[in-house]
Amino acid sequence: MNICVIGTGFVGVVSAAVYASFGHTVVGLDIDPNRIEKLKQGSVPFFEPGLTELLLEQQKTGHLTFTTHYQEAVPSAEIIIVVVGTPSTAEGQVNLTYLYAACESLAPYLAEDSIVVIKSTVPPGTLPDVKKFLIERTKHHKFGLAALPEFLKEGTAVQDTLHPDRIIIGATEPEVFAKLEKLHQPLHAQIIKLSPASAQMAKYASNAYLATRITFINQIADLCEKNGADILEVIQGMSLDQRIGAQYWYPGLGYGGSCFPKDVKELAAYSRSVGLADNLLNDLDYLNEVRIPRLFNTYKKLVGGWTGKKVAVLGLSFKPNTDDIRDAPSIKVIQLLLNEGAEVIGYDPKATENIKLFLAQTEHLTYAASLDQAVKDADVIIALIEWPEIIKYDFTQHRRKDVPQWIIDTRNQLNRQILTAAGYRYIGVGR
Ligand code: UGA
């Protein structure tokens, strides 16, 4: 099949490379010439494990190419996958500007019987609007339309795409279902055929549910701190109930990244727009927003104030194995520490350059090239993100005699016994 993937963010590049690996001819399209130039040269413009290898492999076979020109990629494409950003506005509503800009550009070149697939996360009800928009701009009305929500996670994007829990196709016409089913056959995954609105609700609801699960366990963790219970033991005690399960509810500083905060806000805004203003989602967003300032208020008391303290902030990305800093806890944490008069030294295996560009420069904020350098003279060590390098690190070598030193383990990943035995004052979450 000839496929065009519009948008070369991490979902777009991963999808394009994976479809190419099935033997299809795939063109990745983006309006950003710098991004496309890099991709043409085999360079992925962000860090995603395994992606560069896959990209190079598929470019070598000739199955995967890149362009900035719609007229080059769209006329021959049987399937056009639109996976551009759908950020939220200041009020939390979804911003569909990029989606409609892509539809505007592709419409004149759309071949008869081709299928336009919306992979971007959009609210239910968007597909009929897109259809109308395209019909007004195409030379013919003979095209199919589908929603194909994405469920991959950053950091494991290639593996998630190759081994998905399910593929959801939202469409109305049998030919569209049949073609998209065929496209995904090599994955041997469970394929679910839904209406477009259900498919899009399933996407938003999955992210909102996972965000709820995290917020819930964060609240239970806070309660544990009031009564001496240990959240990890509590999770152990609850997880064996098969209705609950053991996955994906480890407490921390709240959820971040490019998806959960945005999708929860958008679903909350959507709920309000349809007259369901009283909903859990508004609270979810609020609780997540206030979590870092609230916890750091407690930490401030525990460490005796931040003024003049040397604080090592370890892990600047929003999660391990990515250089993505969108809604990363480091952003709020560093700004808060600087406001309180701390001397901050940041470290991340991959995301330092991105944070440097994002945060204002000040003499009170420096960056280390290694964990050793970051931790060496620190009064307080904050292990923010569970990068394997940080979890495995031997912090005891930097324990200074006769001075108090704290370790704040916001992902509960470090060895509390070893650290306390070495003389650190250990602070976890919910323990
Ligand atoms: C999330 C979803 O997990 C994907 O299924 C979805 O496709 C994607 O959003 C999307 O909509 O594009 P992602 O944002 O890459 O994926 O990252 P996650 O691994 O889900 O982590 C999100 C946030 O939740 C992170 O801040 C992470 O630290 C936090 N989290 C995760 C916890 O606090 N506790 C956990 O147990 C798990």
Short mmCIF file of C-alpha atoms and ligand atoms in Angstrom, two decimals:
data_model
loop_
_atom_site.label_atom_id
_atom_site.label_comp_id
_atom_site.label_asym_id
_atom_site.label_seq_id
_atom_site.Cartn_x
_atom_site.Cartn_y
_atom_site.Cartn_z
CA MET A 1 0.00 0.00 0.00
CA ASN A 2 1.05 3.62 -0.48
CA ILE A 3 0.77 5.50 2.78
CA CYS A 4 1.33 9.13 3.70
CA VAL A 5 1.84 10.05 7.36
CA ILE A 6 1.29 13.76 8.01
CA GLY A 7 3.10 15.03 11.12
CA THR A 8 6.52 13.79 12.19
CA GLY A 9 6.31 14.02 15.96
CA PHE A 10 7.14 10.85 17.86
CA VAL A 11 3.85 9.11 16.96
CA GLY A 12 4.20 10.07 13.28
CA VAL A 13 7.79 8.91 12.88
CA VAL A 14 7.22 5.67 14.78
CA SER A 15 4.04 4.88 12.81
CA ALA A 16 5.70 5.69 9.47
CA ALA A 17 8.71 3.49 10.23
CA VAL A 18 6.58 0.60 11.50
CA TYR A 19 4.20 0.66 8.49
CA ALA A 20 7.28 0.77 6.22
CA SER A 21 8.64 -2.29 8.02
CA PHE A 22 5.50 -4.18 6.89
CA GLY A 23 6.66 -3.60 3.28
CA HIS A 24 4.42 -0.62 2.51
CA THR A 25 5.67 2.48 0.72
CA VAL A 26 5.47 5.27 3.27
CA VAL A 27 6.09 8.98 2.91
CA GLY A 28 6.41 11.03 6.09
CA LEU A 29 5.28 14.62 5.57
CA ASP A 30 5.84 17.68 7.72
CA ILE A 31 5.74 21.42 7.04
CA ASP A 32 8.90 21.91 9.13
CA PRO A 33 11.79 21.76 6.61
CA ASN A 34 14.49 21.39 9.29
CA ARG A 35 12.77 18.38 10.78
CA ILE A 36 12.33 16.76 7.36
CA GLU A 37 15.95 17.46 6.39
CA LYS A 38 17.13 15.72 9.57
CA LEU A 39 14.84 12.75 8.98
CA LYS A 40 16.02 12.47 5.37
CA GLN A 41 19.54 12.15 6.74
CA GLY A 42 18.44 9.37 9.07
CA SER A 43 18.46 11.49 12.20
CA VAL A 44 15.48 11.38 14.59
CA PRO A 45 14.95 14.91 16.01
CA PHE A 46 14.17 13.57 19.52
CA PHE A 47 15.32 10.65 21.68
CA GLU A 48 13.24 7.48 21.41
CA PRO A 49 14.93 4.11 22.05
CA GLY A 50 15.20 1.89 18.96
CA LEU A 51 13.72 4.44 16.57
CA THR A 52 16.90 5.57 14.79
CA GLU A 53 17.78 1.96 13.99
CA LEU A 54 14.29 1.29 12.60
CA LEU A 55 14.31 4.52 10.60
CA LEU A 56 17.70 3.82 9.02
CA GLU A 57 16.72 0.25 8.23
CA GLN A 58 13.53 1.34 6.44
CA GLN A 59 15.22 4.20 4.62
CA LYS A 60 17.78 1.72 3.33
CA THR A 61 15.08 -0.55 1.90
CA GLY A 62 13.60 2.49 0.13
CA HIS A 63 10.22 1.95 1.81
CA LEU A 64 10.38 5.14 3.85
CA THR A 65 10.96 8.65 2.53
CA PHE A 66 10.19 12.16 3.77
CA THR A 67 8.93 15.34 2.17
CA THR A 68 7.50 18.77 2.92
CA HIS A 69 5.32 18.74 -0.23
CA TYR A 70 1.69 17.62 -0.11
CA GLN A 71 1.55 17.37 -3.92
CA GLU A 72 4.40 14.83 -3.80
CA ALA A 73 2.98 12.54 -1.14
CA VAL A 74 -0.83 12.71 -1.16
CA PRO A 75 -1.95 11.99 -4.77
CA SER A 76 -0.52 8.45 -4.78
CA ALA A 77 -1.48 7.61 -1.17
CA GLU A 78 -4.25 5.08 -0.51
CA ILE A 79 -4.14 5.89 3.19
CA ILE A 80 -3.34 9.33 4.57
CA ILE A 81 -2.71 9.30 8.30
CA VAL A 82 -2.98 12.68 10.00
CA VAL A 83 -1.10 12.77 13.27
CA VAL A 84 -0.43 16.42 13.98
CA GLY A 85 -0.47 18.04 17.43
CA THR A 86 -3.79 18.90 19.10
CA PRO A 87 -2.64 21.08 22.02
CA SER A 88 -5.10 22.54 24.49
CA THR A 89 -5.94 26.25 24.76
CA ALA A 90 -5.48 28.21 28.00
CA GLU A 91 -9.12 27.28 28.86
CA GLY A 92 -8.37 23.59 28.27
CA GLN A 93 -10.25 23.29 24.99
CA VAL A 94 -8.69 21.30 22.20
CA ASN A 95 -7.00 23.39 19.53
CA LEU A 96 -7.65 21.81 16.14
CA THR A 97 -5.80 24.46 14.09
CA TYR A 98 -3.04 22.08 12.96
CA LEU A 99 -5.51 19.34 12.12
CA TYR A 100 -7.57 21.59 9.87
CA ALA A 101 -4.45 23.14 8.33
CA ALA A 102 -3.29 19.63 7.36
CA CYS A 103 -6.77 18.78 5.97
CA GLU A 104 -6.81 22.03 3.99
CA SER A 105 -3.44 21.20 2.45
CA LEU A 106 -4.17 17.57 1.65
CA ALA A 107 -7.72 18.00 0.30
CA PRO A 108 -6.83 19.20 -3.25
CA TYR A 109 -4.58 16.17 -3.79
CA LEU A 110 -6.80 13.46 -2.34
CA ALA A 111 -7.12 10.50 -4.75
CA GLU A 112 -10.47 8.80 -5.31
CA ASP A 113 -11.13 5.90 -2.90
CA SER A 114 -8.32 6.95 -0.58
CA ILE A 115 -8.85 6.94 3.19
CA VAL A 116 -8.08 9.85 5.52
CA VAL A 117 -7.23 8.54 8.96
CA ILE A 118 -7.25 10.85 11.98
CA LYS A 119 -4.69 9.54 14.47
CA SER A 120 -4.38 12.79 16.42
CA THR A 121 -6.35 12.83 19.68
CA VAL A 122 -9.56 14.76 18.97
CA PRO A 123 -12.93 14.97 20.72
CA PRO A 124 -15.84 12.81 19.62
CA GLY A 125 -17.81 14.63 16.97
CA THR A 126 -14.70 15.88 15.16
CA LEU A 127 -14.85 13.31 12.36
CA PRO A 128 -18.18 14.47 10.85
CA ASP A 129 -16.82 18.04 10.92
CA VAL A 130 -13.61 16.95 9.19
CA LYS A 131 -15.66 15.11 6.58
CA LYS A 132 -17.68 18.23 5.81
CA PHE A 133 -14.50 20.31 5.69
CA LEU A 134 -12.83 17.91 3.24
CA ILE A 135 -15.90 17.56 1.02
CA GLU A 136 -15.94 21.33 0.57
CA ARG A 137 -12.31 21.19 -0.60
CA THR A 138 -11.89 17.98 -2.61
CA LYS A 139 -12.58 17.62 -6.33
CA HIS A 140 -14.68 14.49 -5.59
CA HIS A 141 -16.46 13.06 -2.56
CA LYS A 142 -15.09 9.57 -2.94
CA PHE A 143 -12.87 9.20 0.08
CA GLY A 144 -13.18 7.25 3.32
CA LEU A 145 -12.61 8.57 6.82
CA ALA A 146 -11.56 6.86 10.03
CA ALA A 147 -10.29 7.48 13.54
CA LEU A 148 -7.28 5.42 14.60
CA PRO A 149 -6.39 6.49 18.15
CA GLU A 150 -2.85 5.98 19.36
CA PHE A 151 -1.93 4.22 22.59
CA LEU A 152 1.88 4.10 22.49
CA LYS A 153 3.97 5.53 25.33
CA GLU A 154 7.05 7.67 24.90
CA GLY A 155 10.22 5.84 25.82
CA THR A 156 8.75 2.50 24.66
CA ALA A 157 7.07 3.80 21.50
CA VAL A 158 8.57 1.30 19.05
CA GLN A 159 7.82 -1.73 21.23
CA ASP A 160 4.31 -0.46 22.03
CA THR A 161 3.59 0.01 18.31
CA LEU A 162 4.90 -3.44 17.42
CA HIS A 163 3.04 -5.12 20.31
CA PRO A 164 -0.13 -3.12 20.97
CA ASP A 165 -2.74 -4.28 23.50
CA ARG A 166 -5.38 -3.43 20.90
CA ILE A 167 -5.95 -1.51 17.68
CA ILE A 168 -9.10 0.60 17.67
CA ILE A 169 -10.55 1.55 14.29
CA GLY A 170 -13.39 4.07 14.34
CA ALA A 171 -15.26 4.19 11.04
CA THR A 172 -18.64 3.69 9.41
CA GLU A 173 -17.94 2.09 6.02
CA PRO A 174 -17.08 -1.63 5.65
CA GLU A 175 -14.37 -0.93 3.01
CA VAL A 176 -12.61 1.45 5.39
CA PHE A 177 -12.65 -1.11 8.21
CA ALA A 178 -11.41 -3.82 5.82
CA LYS A 179 -8.49 -1.77 4.52
CA LEU A 180 -7.34 -0.62 7.95
CA GLU A 181 -7.71 -4.15 9.33
CA LYS A 182 -5.48 -5.40 6.52
CA LEU A 183 -2.94 -2.68 7.26
CA HIS A 184 -2.62 -3.84 10.87
CA GLN A 185 -2.72 -7.60 10.24
CA PRO A 186 1.07 -8.09 10.60
CA LEU A 187 0.78 -6.99 14.25
CA HIS A 188 -1.46 -9.98 15.15
CA ALA A 189 -3.18 -7.69 17.63
CA GLN A 190 -6.79 -7.62 18.71
CA ILE A 191 -8.62 -5.24 16.39
CA ILE A 192 -11.76 -3.53 17.64
CA LYS A 193 -14.14 -1.88 15.20
CA LEU A 194 -16.09 1.00 16.68
CA SER A 195 -17.97 4.08 15.62
CA PRO A 196 -15.69 7.13 15.24
CA ALA A 197 -17.19 8.77 18.34
CA SER A 198 -16.66 5.63 20.45
CA ALA A 199 -13.08 5.29 19.20
CA GLN A 200 -12.31 8.86 20.15
CA MET A 201 -14.04 8.56 23.51
CA ALA A 202 -12.09 5.34 24.17
CA LYS A 203 -8.84 7.23 23.62
CA TYR A 204 -9.69 10.16 25.89
CA ALA A 205 -11.26 7.89 28.49
CA SER A 206 -8.19 5.58 28.57
CA ASN A 207 -5.85 8.47 29.29
CA ALA A 208 -8.30 10.04 31.77
CA TYR A 209 -8.73 6.71 33.56
CA LEU A 210 -4.97 6.19 33.87
CA ALA A 211 -4.59 9.77 35.12
CA THR A 212 -7.37 9.08 37.66
CA ARG A 213 -5.61 5.92 38.82
CA ILE A 214 -2.39 7.87 39.40
CA THR A 215 -4.21 10.72 41.19
CA PHE A 216 -6.10 8.23 43.35
CA ILE A 217 -2.96 6.40 44.48
CA ASN A 218 -1.23 9.74 45.11
CA GLN A 219 -4.05 10.60 47.50
CA ILE A 220 -3.77 7.24 49.23
CA ALA A 221 0.00 7.84 49.48
CA ASP A 222 -0.69 11.16 51.23
CA LEU A 223 -2.95 9.35 53.71
CA CYS A 224 -0.23 6.74 54.35
CA GLU A 225 2.09 9.53 55.44
CA LYS A 226 -0.41 10.45 58.15
CA ASN A 227 -0.59 6.99 59.71
CA GLY A 228 2.70 5.17 59.17
CA ALA A 229 1.44 2.88 56.41
CA ASP A 230 3.73 2.27 53.44
CA ILE A 231 2.10 2.88 50.06
CA LEU A 232 4.14 0.14 48.40
CA GLU A 233 2.80 -2.38 50.93
CA VAL A 234 -0.71 -1.00 50.45
CA ILE A 235 -0.41 -1.42 46.68
CA GLN A 236 0.84 -4.96 47.22
CA GLY A 237 -2.17 -5.62 49.43
CA MET A 238 -4.61 -4.29 46.85
CA SER A 239 -3.07 -5.50 43.60
CA LEU A 240 -3.90 -9.18 43.98
CA ASP A 241 -7.55 -8.31 43.57
CA GLN A 242 -7.83 -9.07 39.86
CA ARG A 243 -10.31 -6.26 39.40
CA ILE A 244 -7.65 -3.82 40.55
CA GLY A 245 -4.34 -5.23 39.25
CA ALA A 246 -0.74 -4.25 39.92
CA GLN A 247 0.07 -2.00 37.02
CA TYR A 248 0.30 1.67 36.52
CA TRP A 249 -0.49 3.27 39.82
CA TYR A 250 2.80 4.12 41.37
CA PRO A 251 2.68 7.40 43.28
CA GLY A 252 4.88 10.40 42.69
CA LEU A 253 4.63 14.09 41.92
CA GLY A 254 1.59 13.67 39.68
CA TYR A 255 1.32 12.88 36.00
CA GLY A 256 3.17 14.91 33.36
CA GLY A 257 4.08 14.61 29.70
CA SER A 258 2.45 15.73 26.50
CA CYS A 259 -0.72 13.66 26.87
CA PHE A 260 -2.34 13.19 30.29
CA PRO A 261 -2.41 16.83 31.47
CA LYS A 262 -3.67 17.93 28.04
CA ASP A 263 -6.20 15.14 27.54
CA VAL A 264 -7.68 15.48 31.04
CA LYS A 265 -8.05 19.24 30.51
CA GLU A 266 -9.61 18.69 27.07
CA LEU A 267 -12.06 16.05 28.28
CA ALA A 268 -13.02 18.30 31.20
CA ALA A 269 -13.57 21.21 28.78
CA TYR A 270 -15.56 18.92 26.49
CA SER A 271 -17.73 17.81 29.45
CA ARG A 272 -18.44 21.44 30.29
CA SER A 273 -19.25 22.19 26.64
CA VAL A 274 -21.94 19.50 26.61
CA GLY A 275 -23.50 20.72 29.86
CA LEU A 276 -21.83 18.24 32.25
CA ALA A 277 -19.86 20.78 34.23
CA ASP A 278 -19.86 18.84 37.52
CA ASN A 279 -17.38 16.12 36.78
CA LEU A 280 -14.43 14.34 38.29
CA LEU A 281 -12.12 15.55 35.53
CA ASN A 282 -12.07 19.16 36.75
CA ASP A 283 -10.89 17.95 40.16
CA LEU A 284 -8.34 15.65 38.61
CA ASP A 285 -6.65 18.47 36.77
CA TYR A 286 -6.73 20.70 39.86
CA LEU A 287 -5.29 18.00 42.14
CA ASN A 288 -2.49 17.31 39.69
CA GLU A 289 -1.66 21.00 39.32
CA VAL A 290 -1.38 21.63 43.07
CA ARG A 291 0.51 18.44 43.90
CA ILE A 292 4.09 19.68 43.44
CA PRO A 293 3.66 22.96 45.40
CA ARG A 294 1.89 21.08 48.20
CA LEU A 295 4.52 18.35 48.50
CA PHE A 296 7.35 20.85 48.32
CA ASN A 297 5.80 22.77 51.16
CA THR A 298 6.17 19.66 53.29
CA TYR A 299 9.69 18.98 51.99
CA LYS A 300 10.68 22.56 52.81
CA LYS A 301 9.81 21.95 56.46
CA LEU A 302 11.59 18.58 56.50
CA VAL A 303 14.87 19.97 55.12
CA GLY A 304 14.68 23.15 57.20
CA GLY A 305 14.08 25.59 54.33
CA TRP A 306 15.61 25.79 50.87
CA THR A 307 17.51 29.08 51.18
CA GLY A 308 21.21 28.56 50.47
CA LYS A 309 20.81 24.78 50.12
CA LYS A 310 22.63 23.04 47.30
CA VAL A 311 20.02 20.88 45.64
CA ALA A 312 20.73 18.24 42.98
CA VAL A 313 17.70 17.68 40.77
CA LEU A 314 18.12 14.34 39.01
CA GLY A 315 15.92 13.58 36.00
CA LEU A 316 14.74 16.57 33.96
CA SER A 317 12.61 14.78 31.34
CA PHE A 318 8.97 13.97 32.16
CA LYS A 319 9.74 10.24 32.42
CA PRO A 320 12.69 7.90 31.75
CA ASN A 321 13.99 7.04 28.27
CA THR A 322 12.87 10.26 26.61
CA ASP A 323 14.26 13.76 26.20
CA ASP A 324 10.72 15.18 26.21
CA ILE A 325 10.28 17.87 28.87
CA ARG A 326 6.64 18.76 28.21
CA ASP A 327 4.94 19.07 31.63
CA ALA A 328 8.03 17.55 33.24
CA PRO A 329 8.06 17.85 37.06
CA SER A 330 11.57 19.34 36.84
CA ILE A 331 10.15 22.56 35.42
CA LYS A 332 7.93 23.32 38.40
CA VAL A 333 10.41 21.90 40.93
CA ILE A 334 13.40 23.92 39.71
CA GLN A 335 11.44 27.18 39.49
CA LEU A 336 10.06 26.63 42.99
CA LEU A 337 13.52 25.89 44.44
CA LEU A 338 15.04 28.95 42.76
CA ASN A 339 12.24 31.15 44.10
CA GLU A 340 13.02 29.82 47.58
CA GLY A 341 16.71 30.74 47.28
CA ALA A 342 18.24 27.31 46.61
CA GLU A 343 21.33 26.65 44.47
CA VAL A 344 20.16 24.08 41.94
CA ILE A 345 22.23 21.70 39.87
CA GLY A 346 20.30 19.67 37.32
CA TYR A 347 21.21 16.39 35.67
CA ASP A 348 19.56 14.24 33.03
CA PRO A 349 20.97 11.54 30.73
CA LYS A 350 19.18 13.03 27.68
CA ALA A 351 17.01 16.07 28.42
CA THR A 352 19.47 18.68 29.74
CA GLU A 353 19.70 20.62 26.47
CA ASN A 354 15.91 20.87 26.20
CA ILE A 355 15.56 22.13 29.78
CA LYS A 356 18.38 24.63 29.27
CA LEU A 357 16.47 26.11 26.33
CA PHE A 358 13.20 26.17 28.28
CA LEU A 359 14.20 27.59 31.67
CA ALA A 360 15.53 31.10 32.16
CA GLN A 361 19.28 31.22 32.81
CA THR A 362 20.46 32.26 36.25
CA GLU A 363 23.70 31.84 38.16
CA HIS A 364 21.76 29.82 40.74
CA LEU A 365 20.94 27.10 38.22
CA THR A 366 23.71 25.00 36.71
CA TYR A 367 23.77 21.67 34.95
CA ALA A 368 26.03 18.69 35.54
CA ALA A 369 27.52 16.47 32.88
CA SER A 370 27.40 13.44 35.18
CA LEU A 371 25.64 12.14 38.27
CA ASP A 372 28.93 12.32 40.19
CA GLN A 373 29.23 16.02 39.45
CA ALA A 374 25.56 16.71 40.28
CA VAL A 375 25.56 14.92 43.61
CA LYS A 376 29.08 15.69 44.87
CA ASP A 377 28.36 18.64 47.19
CA ALA A 378 24.59 18.45 47.41
CA ASP A 379 22.76 19.07 50.67
CA VAL A 380 19.56 17.70 49.16
CA ILE A 381 19.32 15.16 46.35
CA ILE A 382 15.98 14.96 44.56
CA ALA A 383 15.60 11.82 42.45
CA LEU A 384 12.76 13.06 40.24
CA ILE A 385 12.69 10.56 37.39
CA GLU A 386 13.35 6.83 37.47
CA TRP A 387 16.08 6.75 34.82
CA PRO A 388 17.91 3.39 35.28
CA GLU A 389 21.21 5.27 35.74
CA ILE A 390 19.75 7.19 38.69
CA ILE A 391 18.17 4.11 40.31
CA LYS A 392 21.43 2.15 40.11
CA TYR A 393 23.66 4.97 41.30
CA ASP A 394 25.64 4.55 44.53
CA PHE A 395 24.74 7.72 46.44
CA THR A 396 26.48 6.53 49.62
CA GLN A 397 29.90 7.57 48.22
CA HIS A 398 28.83 11.22 48.56
CA ARG A 399 27.60 11.04 52.13
CA ARG A 400 29.51 13.68 54.10
CA LYS A 401 30.19 13.03 57.78
CA ASP A 402 28.59 15.21 60.46
CA VAL A 403 26.35 17.24 58.12
CA PRO A 404 22.71 16.45 57.43
CA GLN A 405 21.94 15.41 53.86
CA TRP A 406 18.53 14.52 52.48
CA ILE A 407 17.42 12.33 49.61
CA ILE A 408 13.93 12.92 48.25
CA ASP A 409 12.94 9.87 46.22
CA THR A 410 9.83 11.02 44.37
CA ARG A 411 9.37 7.71 42.51
CA ASN A 412 10.14 5.42 45.49
CA GLN A 413 12.81 3.71 43.43
CA LEU A 414 15.93 4.03 45.59
CA ASN A 415 17.00 1.65 48.35
CA ARG A 416 15.73 3.29 51.52
CA GLN A 417 17.60 0.90 53.88
CA ILE A 418 21.00 1.46 52.28
CA LEU A 419 20.55 5.22 52.13
CA THR A 420 19.38 5.59 55.73
CA ALA A 421 22.12 3.24 56.93
CA ALA A 422 24.62 5.55 55.20
CA GLY A 423 23.19 8.47 57.17
CA TYR A 424 20.98 10.15 54.59
CA ARG A 425 17.60 11.44 55.71
CA TYR A 426 15.34 9.63 53.28
CA ILE A 427 12.01 11.07 52.12
CA GLY A 428 9.83 8.92 49.87
CA VAL A 429 6.22 9.35 48.71
CA GLY A 430 3.62 7.70 50.91
CA ARG A 431 6.11 5.88 53.11
C1 UGA B 1 0.43 8.16 27.81
C2 UGA B 1 -0.35 6.83 27.77
O1 UGA B 1 0.22 5.94 28.73
C3 UGA B 1 -0.31 6.19 26.38
O2 UGA B 1 -1.10 5.01 26.36
C4 UGA B 1 -0.87 7.20 25.37
O3 UGA B 1 -0.81 6.70 24.05
C5 UGA B 1 -0.08 8.49 25.44
O4 UGA B 1 -0.14 9.01 26.79
C6 UGA B 1 -0.69 9.46 24.48
O5 UGA B 1 -1.85 9.83 24.65
O6 UGA B 1 -0.04 9.77 23.46
P1 UGA B 1 3.02 8.85 27.94
O7 UGA B 1 2.51 10.25 28.13
O8 UGA B 1 4.10 8.61 26.96
O9 UGA B 1 1.79 7.88 27.52
O10 UGA B 1 3.61 8.39 29.34
P2 UGA B 1 3.20 7.44 30.55
O11 UGA B 1 4.23 6.39 30.69
O12 UGA B 1 1.80 6.99 30.46
O13 UGA B 1 3.36 8.45 31.79
C7 UGA B 1 2.54 9.60 31.95
C8 UGA B 1 2.77 10.22 33.30
O14 UGA B 1 2.23 9.40 34.34
C9 UGA B 1 4.25 10.41 33.68
O15 UGA B 1 4.39 11.66 34.29
C10 UGA B 1 4.53 9.30 34.65
O16 UGA B 1 5.57 9.58 35.56
C11 UGA B 1 3.20 9.21 35.37
N1 UGA B 1 2.98 7.89 36.00
C12 UGA B 1 2.93 6.78 35.24
C13 UGA B 1 2.85 7.81 37.38
O17 UGA B 1 2.89 8.84 38.10
N2 UGA B 1 2.67 6.60 37.95
C14 UGA B 1 2.59 5.45 37.22
O18 UGA B 1 2.40 4.37 37.82
C15 UGA B 1 2.72 5.54 35.84
#
